[in-house]
Tab-separated table of C-alpha atoms in Angstrom:
chain	number	residue	atom	x	y	z
D	603	UNK	CA	-11.557	3.361	-15.676
D	604	UNK	CA	-13.155	5.422	-12.907
D	605	UNK	CA	-12.584	5.020	-9.186
D	606	UNK	CA	-15.949	3.342	-8.673
D	607	UNK	CA	-15.399	1.017	-11.628
D	608	UNK	CA	-11.948	0.087	-10.378
D	609	UNK	CA	-13.192	-0.640	-6.861
D	610	UNK	CA	-16.082	-2.670	-8.300
D	611	UNK	CA	-13.622	-4.648	-10.421
D	612	UNK	CA	-11.441	-5.277	-7.376
D	613	UNK	CA	-14.423	-6.352	-5.285
D	614	UNK	CA	-15.580	-8.732	-8.007
D	615	UNK	CA	-12.127	-10.299	-8.158
D	616	UNK	CA	-11.232	-10.369	-4.452
D	617	UNK	CA	-12.817	-13.704	-3.598
D	618	UNK	CA	-11.122	-15.305	-6.591
D	619	UNK	CA	-7.656	-14.392	-5.328
D	620	UNK	CA	-7.417	-17.427	-3.001
D	621	UNK	CA	-7.636	-21.114	-3.764
D	622	UNK	CA	-9.583	-23.555	-1.640
D	623	UNK	CA	-6.429	-25.646	-1.377
D	624	UNK	CA	-4.637	-22.764	0.388
D	625	UNK	CA	-7.305	-22.437	3.080
D	626	UNK	CA	-7.509	-26.225	3.476
D	627	UNK	CA	-3.766	-26.327	4.098
D	628	UNK	CA	-4.022	-23.538	6.676
D	629	UNK	CA	-6.841	-25.383	8.402
D	630	UNK	CA	-4.767	-28.569	8.591
D	631	UNK	CA	-2.055	-26.592	10.374
D	632	UNK	CA	-4.713	-25.195	12.722
D	633	UNK	CA	-6.068	-28.679	13.429
D	634	UNK	CA	-2.572	-29.985	14.179
D	635	UNK	CA	-1.840	-27.048	16.477
D	636	UNK	CA	-5.149	-27.384	18.320
D	637	UNK	CA	-4.689	-31.127	18.829
D	638	UNK	CA	-1.126	-30.714	20.071
D	639	UNK	CA	-2.185	-27.918	22.446
D	640	UNK	CA	-4.922	-30.093	23.992
D	641	UNK	CA	-2.635	-33.129	24.317
D	642	UNK	CA	0.181	-31.130	25.925
D	643	UNK	CA	-2.233	-29.395	28.315
D	644	UNK	CA	-3.687	-32.738	29.482
D	645	UNK	CA	-0.678	-35.067	29.339
D	646	UNK	CA	2.193	-32.758	30.226
D	647	UNK	CA	0.629	-30.184	32.524
D	648	UNK	CA	-2.179	-32.359	33.876
D	649	UNK	CA	-4.880	-29.768	33.265
D	650	UNK	CA	-8.511	-30.770	33.524
D	651	UNK	CA	-10.329	-29.942	30.262
D	652	UNK	CA	-13.516	-31.013	28.565
D	653	UNK	CA	-11.457	-33.204	26.259
D	654	UNK	CA	-14.480	-34.836	24.652
D	655	UNK	CA	-16.086	-31.569	23.599
D	656	UNK	CA	-12.723	-30.139	22.504
D	657	UNK	CA	-12.117	-33.240	20.391
D	658	UNK	CA	-15.530	-32.800	18.770
D	659	UNK	CA	-14.678	-29.206	17.835
D	660	UNK	CA	-11.351	-30.253	16.322
D	661	UNK	CA	-13.000	-33.171	14.520
D	662	UNK	CA	-15.455	-30.757	12.909
D	663	UNK	CA	-12.525	-29.050	11.174
D	664	UNK	CA	-11.126	-32.387	10.054
D	665	UNK	CA	-14.481	-33.407	8.570
D	666	UNK	CA	-14.825	-30.052	6.783
D	667	UNK	CA	-11.374	-30.494	5.233
D	668	UNK	CA	-12.107	-34.028	4.101
D	669	UNK	CA	-15.418	-32.996	2.549
D	670	UNK	CA	-13.673	-30.149	0.722
D	671	UNK	CA	-10.937	-32.498	-0.476
D	672	UNK	CA	-13.351	-35.013	-2.022
D	673	UNK	CA	-16.049	-32.603	-3.195
D	674	UNK	CA	-13.915	-30.006	-4.993
D	675	UNK	CA	-10.886	-30.124	-7.322
D	676	UNK	CA	-7.496	-28.984	-6.007
D	677	UNK	CA	-7.485	-25.839	-8.156
D	678	UNK	CA	-10.933	-24.718	-6.960
D	679	UNK	CA	-11.136	-20.959	-6.363
D	680	UNK	CA	-13.701	-19.822	-3.871
D	681	UNK	CA	-16.620	-17.615	-4.751
D	682	UNK	CA	-17.605	-14.766	-2.449
D	683	UNK	CA	-20.292	-16.810	-0.696
D	684	UNK	CA	-18.109	-19.899	-0.341
D	685	UNK	CA	-15.162	-17.973	1.076
D	686	UNK	CA	-17.427	-16.149	3.546
D	687	UNK	CA	-18.977	-19.407	4.789
D	688	UNK	CA	-15.559	-21.037	5.012
D	689	UNK	CA	-14.122	-18.274	7.197
D	690	UNK	CA	-17.316	-18.000	9.256
D	691	UNK	CA	-17.011	-21.709	10.030
D	692	UNK	CA	-13.398	-21.192	11.166
D	693	UNK	CA	-14.415	-18.364	13.501
D	694	UNK	CA	-17.253	-20.406	15.007
D	695	UNK	CA	-15.122	-23.559	15.352
D	696	UNK	CA	-12.339	-21.685	17.130
D	697	UNK	CA	-14.843	-19.888	19.383
D	698	UNK	CA	-16.445	-23.232	20.303
D	699	UNK	CA	-13.028	-24.678	21.135
D	700	UNK	CA	-12.271	-21.654	23.298
D	701	UNK	CA	-15.585	-22.111	25.104
D	702	UNK	CA	-14.604	-25.683	26.030
D	703	UNK	CA	-11.048	-24.689	27.046
D	704	UNK	CA	-11.324	-21.693	29.343
D	705	UNK	CA	-12.512	-18.869	27.096
D	706	UNK	CA	-10.274	-15.798	27.214
D	707	UNK	CA	-8.193	-17.465	29.924
D	708	UNK	CA	-6.804	-19.519	27.050
D	709	UNK	CA	-3.843	-17.635	25.504
D	710	UNK	CA	-4.650	-19.120	22.092
D	711	UNK	CA	-7.765	-16.944	21.914
D	712	UNK	CA	-5.745	-14.465	19.853
D	713	UNK	CA	-5.914	-16.898	16.898
D	714	UNK	CA	-9.476	-15.747	16.227
D	715	UNK	CA	-7.858	-12.726	14.524
D	716	UNK	CA	-6.559	-14.906	11.675
D	717	UNK	CA	-9.859	-15.577	9.806
D	718	UNK	CA	-10.848	-11.907	10.000
D	719	UNK	CA	-7.480	-10.834	8.605
D	720	UNK	CA	-7.808	-13.308	5.734
D	721	UNK	CA	-11.325	-12.042	5.033
D	722	UNK	CA	-10.050	-8.466	4.792
D	723	UNK	CA	-7.651	-9.471	2.025
D	724	UNK	CA	-9.902	-11.695	-0.103
D	725	UNK	CA	-13.529	-10.681	0.459
D	726	UNK	CA	-15.779	-7.718	-0.258
D	727	UNK	CA	-15.989	-4.986	2.322
D	728	UNK	CA	-19.519	-6.014	3.320
D	729	UNK	CA	-18.487	-9.631	3.913
D	730	UNK	CA	-15.453	-8.510	5.893
D	731	UNK	CA	-17.637	-6.339	8.124
D	732	UNK	CA	-20.082	-9.194	8.739
D	733	UNK	CA	-17.300	-11.622	9.642
D	734	UNK	CA	-15.686	-9.006	11.871
D	735	UNK	CA	-18.987	-8.492	13.700
D	736	UNK	CA	-19.382	-12.277	14.057
D	737	UNK	CA	-15.895	-12.502	15.574
D	738	UNK	CA	-16.602	-9.620	17.981
D	739	UNK	CA	-19.914	-11.161	19.105
D	740	UNK	CA	-18.362	-14.599	19.696
D	741	UNK	CA	-15.321	-13.153	21.486
D	742	UNK	CA	-17.634	-11.203	23.754
D	743	UNK	CA	-19.760	-14.317	24.423
D	744	UNK	CA	-16.700	-16.443	25.199
D	745	UNK	CA	-15.396	-13.745	27.556
D	746	UNK	CA	-18.581	-14.102	29.640
D	747	UNK	CA	-19.383	-17.795	29.282
D	748	UNK	CA	-16.878	-20.660	29.082
D	749	UNK	CA	-15.981	-23.939	30.751
D	750	UNK	CA	-13.088	-23.519	33.198
D	751	UNK	CA	-9.618	-25.016	33.090
D	752	UNK	CA	-8.604	-26.739	36.343
D	753	UNK	CA	-5.392	-28.193	37.681
D	754	UNK	CA	-5.116	-31.671	39.184
D	755	UNK	CA	-5.712	-30.132	42.613
D	756	UNK	CA	-8.983	-28.611	41.378
D	757	UNK	CA	-7.712	-25.037	41.229
D	758	UNK	CA	-9.434	-23.033	38.491
D	759	UNK	CA	-6.933	-21.239	36.228
D	760	UNK	CA	-8.320	-17.796	35.514
D	761	UNK	CA	-6.875	-14.381	34.819
D	762	UNK	CA	-7.770	-11.489	37.089
D	763	UNK	CA	-10.938	-9.714	36.015
D	764	UNK	CA	-8.997	-6.627	34.949
D	765	UNK	CA	-6.660	-8.710	32.777
D	766	UNK	CA	-9.596	-10.535	31.196
D	767	UNK	CA	-11.226	-7.209	30.381
D	768	UNK	CA	-7.973	-5.915	28.904
D	769	UNK	CA	-7.539	-9.052	26.803
D	770	UNK	CA	-11.117	-8.704	25.532
D	771	UNK	CA	-10.534	-5.059	24.562
D	772	UNK	CA	-7.238	-5.977	22.896
D	773	UNK	CA	-8.955	-8.677	20.822
D	774	UNK	CA	-11.699	-6.290	19.711
D	775	UNK	CA	-9.159	-3.639	18.726
D	776	UNK	CA	-7.088	-6.300	16.992
D	777	UNK	CA	-10.059	-7.468	14.909
D	778	UNK	CA	-10.798	-3.928	13.717
D	779	UNK	CA	-7.204	-2.753	13.274
D	780	UNK	CA	-5.859	-5.843	11.513
D	781	UNK	CA	-8.868	-5.956	9.174
D	782	UNK	CA	-8.434	-2.312	8.183
D	783	UNK	CA	-4.663	-2.627	7.888
D	784	UNK	CA	-4.751	-5.828	5.832
D	785	UNK	CA	-7.430	-4.506	3.501
D	786	UNK	CA	-5.644	-1.194	2.945
D	787	UNK	CA	-2.288	-2.822	2.217
D	788	UNK	CA	-3.822	-5.400	-0.125
D	789	UNK	CA	-5.835	-2.762	-1.991
D	790	UNK	CA	-2.777	-0.552	-2.438
D	791	UNK	CA	-0.663	-3.469	-3.631
D	792	UNK	CA	-3.161	-4.446	-6.285
D	793	UNK	CA	-3.812	-0.826	-7.256
D	794	UNK	CA	-0.089	-0.381	-7.799
D	795	UNK	CA	0.029	-3.616	-9.776
D	796	UNK	CA	-2.828	-2.480	-12.021
D	797	UNK	CA	-1.171	0.909	-12.488
D	798	UNK	CA	2.171	-0.632	-13.427
D	799	UNK	CA	0.435	-2.849	-15.982
D	800	UNK	CA	-1.235	0.256	-17.437
D	801	UNK	CA	2.183	1.955	-17.560
D	802	UNK	CA	3.705	-0.967	-19.433
D	803	UNK	CA	0.814	-0.963	-21.907
D	804	UNK	CA	1.190	2.787	-22.458
D	805	UNK	CA	4.921	2.418	-23.072
D	806	UNK	CA	4.376	-0.509	-25.442
D	807	UNK	CA	1.758	1.490	-27.355
D	808	UNK	CA	4.070	4.485	-27.676
D	809	UNK	CA	6.884	2.222	-28.868
D	810	UNK	CA	4.610	0.655	-31.490
D	811	UNK	CA	3.496	4.084	-32.689
D	812	UNK	CA	7.111	5.221	-32.950
D	813	UNK	CA	8.089	2.095	-34.880
D	814	UNK	CA	5.032	2.416	-37.116
D	815	UNK	CA	5.936	6.020	-37.887
D	816	UNK	CA	9.380	4.923	-39.036
D	817	UNK	CA	7.946	2.180	-41.216
D	818	UNK	CA	5.409	4.516	-42.823
D	819	UNK	CA	8.063	7.163	-43.410
D	820	UNK	CA	10.310	4.585	-45.035
D	821	UNK	CA	7.397	3.493	-47.220
D	822	UNK	CA	6.719	7.122	-48.169
D	823	UNK	CA	10.356	7.536	-49.131
D	824	UNK	CA	10.457	4.384	-51.212
D	825	UNK	CA	7.117	5.086	-52.918
D	826	UNK	CA	8.074	8.662	-53.759
D	827	UNK	CA	9.678	7.785	-57.103
D	828	UNK	CA	6.837	5.519	-58.387
D	829	UNK	CA	4.256	8.123	-57.419
D	830	UNK	CA	6.242	10.877	-59.141
D	831	UNK	CA	6.433	8.714	-62.267
D	832	UNK	CA	2.665	8.103	-62.172
D	833	UNK	CA	2.049	11.830	-61.824
D	834	UNK	CA	4.400	12.636	-64.725
D	835	UNK	CA	2.795	10.070	-66.983
D	836	UNK	CA	-0.643	11.328	-65.989
D	837	UNK	CA	0.315	14.911	-66.903
D	838	UNK	CA	1.629	13.774	-70.301
D	839	UNK	CA	-1.566	11.807	-70.959
D	840	UNK	CA	-3.619	14.897	-70.165
D	841	UNK	CA	-1.715	16.859	-72.794
D	842	UNK	CA	-2.236	14.171	-75.413
D	843	UNK	CA	-5.917	13.674	-74.559
D	844	UNK	CA	-7.028	17.288	-74.742
D	845	UNK	CA	-9.255	16.403	-77.702
D	846	UNK	CA	-10.815	13.456	-75.866
D	847	UNK	CA	-12.715	14.914	-72.887
D	848	UNK	CA	-14.065	11.567	-71.693
D	849	UNK	CA	-10.503	10.203	-71.415
D	850	UNK	CA	-9.023	13.475	-70.148
D	851	UNK	CA	-11.018	13.206	-66.924
D	852	UNK	CA	-9.600	9.751	-66.261
D	853	UNK	CA	-6.034	10.966	-66.760
D	854	UNK	CA	-6.672	13.915	-64.409
D	855	UNK	CA	-8.077	11.494	-61.830
D	856	UNK	CA	-4.905	9.370	-62.026
D	857	UNK	CA	-2.714	12.427	-61.395
D	858	UNK	CA	-4.887	13.672	-58.505
D	859	UNK	CA	-4.943	10.293	-56.817
D	860	UNK	CA	-1.154	10.077	-57.083
D	861	UNK	CA	-0.943	13.451	-55.316
D	862	UNK	CA	-3.363	12.200	-52.690
D	863	UNK	CA	-1.268	9.088	-52.034
D	864	UNK	CA	1.805	11.276	-51.614
D	865	UNK	CA	0.024	13.555	-49.128
D	866	UNK	CA	-1.316	10.624	-47.106
D	867	UNK	CA	2.085	9.007	-46.825
D	868	UNK	CA	3.714	12.293	-45.864
D	869	UNK	CA	1.118	12.965	-43.145
D	870	UNK	CA	1.490	9.456	-41.763
D	871	UNK	CA	5.262	9.551	-41.830
D	872	UNK	CA	5.997	12.862	-40.156
D	873	UNK	CA	8.288	11.141	-37.680
D	874	UNK	CA	10.743	10.511	-40.496
D	875	UNK	CA	12.752	7.596	-41.664
D	876	UNK	CA	14.438	5.424	-39.074
D	877	UNK	CA	17.902	6.887	-39.566
D	878	UNK	CA	20.224	6.703	-36.607
D	879	UNK	CA	20.312	10.473	-36.164
D	880	UNK	CA	16.524	10.569	-35.739
D	881	UNK	CA	16.827	8.437	-32.628
D	882	UNK	CA	18.098	11.616	-30.995
D	883	UNK	CA	16.777	15.130	-31.402
D	884	UNK	CA	17.086	18.565	-29.783
D	885	UNK	CA	15.085	18.868	-26.576
D	886	UNK	CA	12.798	21.410	-28.264
D	887	UNK	CA	11.932	18.953	-31.039
D	888	UNK	CA	11.097	16.183	-28.568
D	889	UNK	CA	8.887	18.455	-26.434
D	890	UNK	CA	7.065	19.878	-29.461
D	891	UNK	CA	6.465	16.366	-30.772
D	892	UNK	CA	4.968	15.398	-27.407
D	893	UNK	CA	2.764	18.513	-27.370
D	894	UNK	CA	1.615	18.320	-30.992
D	895	UNK	CA	-1.649	16.355	-30.427
D	896	UNK	CA	-2.816	19.028	-27.948
D	897	UNK	CA	-1.869	22.250	-29.760
D	898	UNK	CA	-5.289	22.712	-31.367
D	899	UNK	CA	-7.525	21.835	-28.443
D	900	UNK	CA	-8.643	25.328	-27.439
D	901	UNK	CA	-5.925	26.514	-25.060
D	902	UNK	CA	-2.904	28.413	-26.359
D	903	UNK	CA	0.302	26.441	-25.800
D	904	UNK	CA	3.376	28.709	-25.792
D	905	UNK	CA	7.014	27.639	-25.732
D	906	UNK	CA	9.958	29.488	-24.204
D	907	UNK	CA	13.229	27.817	-25.162
D	908	UNK	CA	16.552	29.206	-23.962
D	909	UNK	CA	19.534	28.231	-21.816
D	910	UNK	CA	19.659	29.026	-18.112
D	911	UNK	CA	20.854	32.562	-17.318
D	912	UNK	CA	20.985	33.210	-21.090
D	913	UNK	CA	24.303	31.389	-21.249
D	914	UNK	CA	25.774	30.716	-24.659
D	915	UNK	CA	25.114	26.990	-24.636
D	916	UNK	CA	24.061	24.854	-27.562
D	917	UNK	CA	20.653	23.248	-27.212
D	918	UNK	CA	21.198	19.685	-25.968
D	919	UNK	CA	20.273	16.665	-28.034
D	920	UNK	CA	18.432	13.934	-26.140
D	921	UNK	CA	17.183	10.431	-27.013
D	922	UNK	CA	13.734	10.248	-28.618
D	923	UNK	CA	12.630	7.567	-26.204
D	924	UNK	CA	8.961	6.567	-26.170
D	925	UNK	CA	8.797	6.949	-22.391
D	926	UNK	CA	9.980	10.563	-22.578
D	927	UNK	CA	7.553	11.499	-25.354
D	928	UNK	CA	4.577	9.728	-23.773
D	929	UNK	CA	5.323	11.087	-20.300
D	930	UNK	CA	5.607	14.691	-21.484
D	931	UNK	CA	2.508	14.241	-23.655
D	932	UNK	CA	0.461	13.148	-20.636
D	933	UNK	CA	1.637	16.149	-18.609
D	934	UNK	CA	0.843	18.593	-21.404
D	935	UNK	CA	-2.545	16.957	-21.965
D	936	UNK	CA	-3.355	17.356	-18.278
D	937	UNK	CA	-2.339	21.039	-18.389
D	938	UNK	CA	-4.469	21.685	-21.487
D	939	UNK	CA	-7.459	19.862	-20.008
D	940	UNK	CA	-7.516	21.956	-16.839
D	941	UNK	CA	-6.285	25.290	-18.168
D	942	UNK	CA	-8.601	28.235	-18.711
D	943	UNK	CA	-6.963	29.485	-21.888
D	944	UNK	CA	-3.184	29.289	-21.616
D	945	UNK	CA	-0.408	26.723	-21.132
D	946	UNK	CA	3.245	27.682	-20.876
D	947	UNK	CA	6.071	25.241	-21.620
D	948	UNK	CA	9.517	26.470	-20.568
D	949	UNK	CA	12.581	24.555	-21.739
D	950	UNK	CA	15.871	25.349	-19.999
D	951	UNK	CA	19.305	23.798	-19.960
D	952	UNK	CA	22.642	24.367	-18.323
D	953	UNK	CA	25.946	22.537	-18.242
D	954	UNK	CA	24.593	20.118	-15.660
D	955	UNK	CA	20.808	19.966	-16.061
D	956	UNK	CA	17.916	19.977	-18.516
D	957	UNK	CA	14.454	21.000	-17.359
D	958	UNK	CA	10.956	21.249	-18.820
D	959	UNK	CA	8.451	23.325	-16.853
D	960	UNK	CA	4.756	22.967	-17.762
D	961	UNK	CA	2.354	25.479	-16.209
D	962	UNK	CA	-1.245	26.488	-16.871
D	963	UNK	CA	-3.708	29.153	-15.795
D	964	UNK	CA	-6.271	26.730	-14.399
D	965	UNK	CA	-7.344	26.116	-10.788
D	966	UNK	CA	-4.204	24.176	-9.914
D	967	UNK	CA	-3.854	20.868	-8.125
D	968	UNK	CA	-6.333	20.195	-5.281
D	969	UNK	CA	-4.718	20.947	-1.932
D	970	UNK	CA	-6.120	17.704	-0.529
D	971	UNK	CA	-4.031	15.533	-2.853
D	972	UNK	CA	-1.102	17.691	-3.920
D	973	UNK	CA	1.209	15.713	-1.650
D	974	UNK	CA	0.081	12.419	-3.223
D	975	UNK	CA	0.218	13.378	-6.893
D	976	UNK	CA	1.854	10.591	-8.836
D	977	UNK	CA	0.198	7.829	-6.811
D	978	UNK	CA	-2.259	5.716	-8.822
D	979	UNK	CA	-6.016	5.889	-8.235
D	980	UNK	CA	-5.951	9.045	-6.119
D	981	UNK	CA	-9.415	10.260	-5.170
D	982	UNK	CA	-10.040	13.933	-5.787
D	983	UNK	CA	-12.375	16.011	-3.667
D	984	UNK	CA	-12.880	18.560	-6.432
D	985	UNK	CA	-14.602	16.003	-8.625
D	986	UNK	CA	-17.548	18.197	-9.699
D	987	UNK	CA	-15.272	20.913	-11.054
D	988	UNK	CA	-13.029	18.384	-12.801
D	989	UNK	CA	-16.005	16.728	-14.505
D	990	UNK	CA	-17.185	20.130	-15.721
D	991	UNK	CA	-13.831	20.677	-17.398
D	992	UNK	CA	-13.399	17.097	-18.597
D	993	UNK	CA	-16.769	15.332	-19.069
D	994	UNK	CA	-16.592	11.722	-17.944
D	995	UNK	CA	-13.308	12.292	-16.114
D	996	UNK	CA	-13.142	10.752	-12.633
D	997	UNK	CA	-9.711	11.990	-11.537
D	998	UNK	CA	-8.019	8.742	-10.556
D	999	UNK	CA	-4.496	10.106	-11.094
D	1000	UNK	CA	-3.526	7.178	-13.315
D	1001	UNK	CA	-2.368	9.435	-16.171
D	1002	UNK	CA	-0.035	11.378	-13.892
D	1003	UNK	CA	1.206	8.128	-12.378
D	1004	UNK	CA	2.047	6.779	-15.835
D	1005	UNK	CA	3.768	10.027	-16.824
D	1006	UNK	CA	5.746	10.166	-13.588
D	1007	UNK	CA	6.778	6.503	-13.789
D	1008	UNK	CA	7.873	6.709	-17.428
D	1009	UNK	CA	9.817	9.950	-16.977
D	1010	UNK	CA	11.518	8.711	-13.810
D	1011	UNK	CA	12.508	5.642	-15.789
D	1012	UNK	CA	14.443	7.976	-18.108
D	1013	UNK	CA	16.261	9.524	-15.136
D	1014	UNK	CA	14.000	12.552	-14.551
D	1015	UNK	CA	12.888	14.054	-11.254
D	1016	UNK	CA	9.363	15.496	-11.110
D	1017	UNK	CA	7.940	18.121	-8.772
D	1018	UNK	CA	4.301	19.215	-8.626
D	1019	UNK	CA	3.163	22.572	-7.254
D	1020	UNK	CA	0.760	25.457	-7.740
D	1021	UNK	CA	1.702	28.926	-8.877
D	1022	UNK	CA	0.869	32.064	-6.879
D	1023	UNK	CA	-0.938	34.121	-9.491
D	1024	UNK	CA	-1.776	37.657	-8.433
D	1025	UNK	CA	-0.526	36.871	-4.925
D	1026	UNK	CA	-3.467	34.620	-4.007
D	1027	UNK	CA	-3.031	31.872	-1.429
D	1028	UNK	CA	-5.240	29.568	0.591
D	1029	UNK	CA	-5.764	29.911	4.345
D	1030	UNK	CA	-2.917	27.420	4.834
D	1031	UNK	CA	-0.536	29.658	2.932
D	1032	UNK	CA	-0.396	27.324	-0.062
D	1033	UNK	CA	-0.406	28.822	-3.549
D	1034	UNK	CA	-3.737	28.569	-5.348
D	1035	UNK	CA	-2.806	29.526	-8.898
D	1036	UNK	CA	-2.396	27.230	-11.883
D	1037	UNK	CA	-0.636	23.883	-11.745
D	1038	UNK	CA	3.111	23.623	-12.315
D	1039	UNK	CA	4.989	20.451	-13.209
D	1040	UNK	CA	8.763	20.609	-13.370
D	1041	UNK	CA	10.643	17.781	-15.085
D	1042	UNK	CA	14.380	17.826	-14.549
D	1043	UNK	CA	17.160	15.617	-15.881
D	1044	UNK	CA	20.842	15.606	-15.112
D	1045	UNK	CA	22.915	15.975	-18.270
D	1046	UNK	CA	24.564	12.667	-17.393
D	1047	UNK	CA	21.151	10.927	-17.569
D	1048	UNK	CA	20.620	12.186	-21.150
D	1049	UNK	CA	24.142	12.443	-22.574
D	1050	UNK	CA	24.478	14.928	-25.425
D	1051	UNK	CA	26.125	13.371	-28.471
D	1052	UNK	CA	26.018	16.556	-30.514
D	1053	UNK	CA	24.280	16.844	-33.827
D	1054	UNK	CA	25.476	13.389	-34.823
D	1055	UNK	CA	25.317	12.076	-38.339
D	1056	UNK	CA	22.938	10.266	-40.522
D	1057	UNK	CA	24.499	6.971	-39.740
D	1058	UNK	CA	23.328	3.851	-41.409
D	1059	UNK	CA	19.641	3.150	-41.914
D	1060	UNK	CA	18.283	0.356	-39.769
D	1061	UNK	CA	16.935	-2.305	-42.153
D	1062	UNK	CA	13.327	-3.285	-41.771
D	1063	UNK	CA	12.517	-6.896	-40.976
D	1064	UNK	CA	11.992	-8.770	-44.260
D	1065	UNK	CA	8.563	-10.111	-45.091
D	1066	UNK	CA	8.248	-13.797	-44.245
D	1067	UNK	CA	8.706	-16.086	-47.189
D	1068	UNK	CA	5.703	-18.060	-48.204
């Protein structure tokens, strides 16, 4: 999914994130607060207000809630148009109430920020902008024109002109800032949610492929004897049917098809049978398995496997977890995709750590996003060059996010950088060579159990009885 497609999907879904019942409940709270504020101002403090007009404004909200209650079901989710009209009504109703109760001299004027903030979280960007402009226009109008609040003695309660101007500016800034802030936070939350779902799906897929490989390998093992028998019988039939050419071809076909079945099962079951010892493997085996789908894609993938400082240490054995294999596979795929002709995979280990370093001779990570690599849906400014290397690729960073999340789940720490090939650097001093990804585990995170043993085969689930 590209950036534009993802944003379009989010925009199409935004207005369906909120139920009508939720906004009705919020409006009831607003109605109660407005009514209490008017009653306290008149009865307790003896302020002179246009109570009749204020009551009409509050009643308008009550009527709107009652109409919504009887006209729509409780689980109604608002469309884009409905949600926009609903929030526009709230802004206008609150502005009208402010007009009748002192304008910006009323401290409750700050509540006009609430509908705009809600719009930023549930509506399209265009609708949010329109509602924000509506709020700004009405705030400005109320700051200039409003009915005054007076005490019993007839004294008009009004802020100094400078304070009124400051309050007006604060409200305008609040409308813009809160809308941007709420929209950004909501978008990031849902982007992260979508990315985590994609990560879970990738892990589940890798687990299914691993399990399927074990099942196929077990089937290949079990079918080996019947296929060998078929081949033997076919060879004997060919010897006996040498004088019958029309039957000899059929016998040869039987033998060839038996060979073909054997080859198919062997190719499908390269992972091996699900013995306990195959749940762990040397680090080299795991990395090569992850890289295998990308070894014949044009770029040369070279491996350098040795202990740190050439110490005499046995190669560690690590778990063959789906998250490790899938995470490394994504990193190697990314290196192959953006390399010019060469990818280097260095595997190192010491008494305390295991590391896999993947580097390529491509253009490296864009400087504009190198600090945010691993975040989902990262926009890339070098989009034209990326599309030239990977047609149809939009550079959302989701693959790297999945790889980073899965590998960190196994206890790894990832660092992303660019190499300094031939001494080149950008004007900021940053390296501009190929990309480098370093994956590092503590030995305690991937305990080495040695070469292990065959152990006992894990039985396959029996077929359900009919």
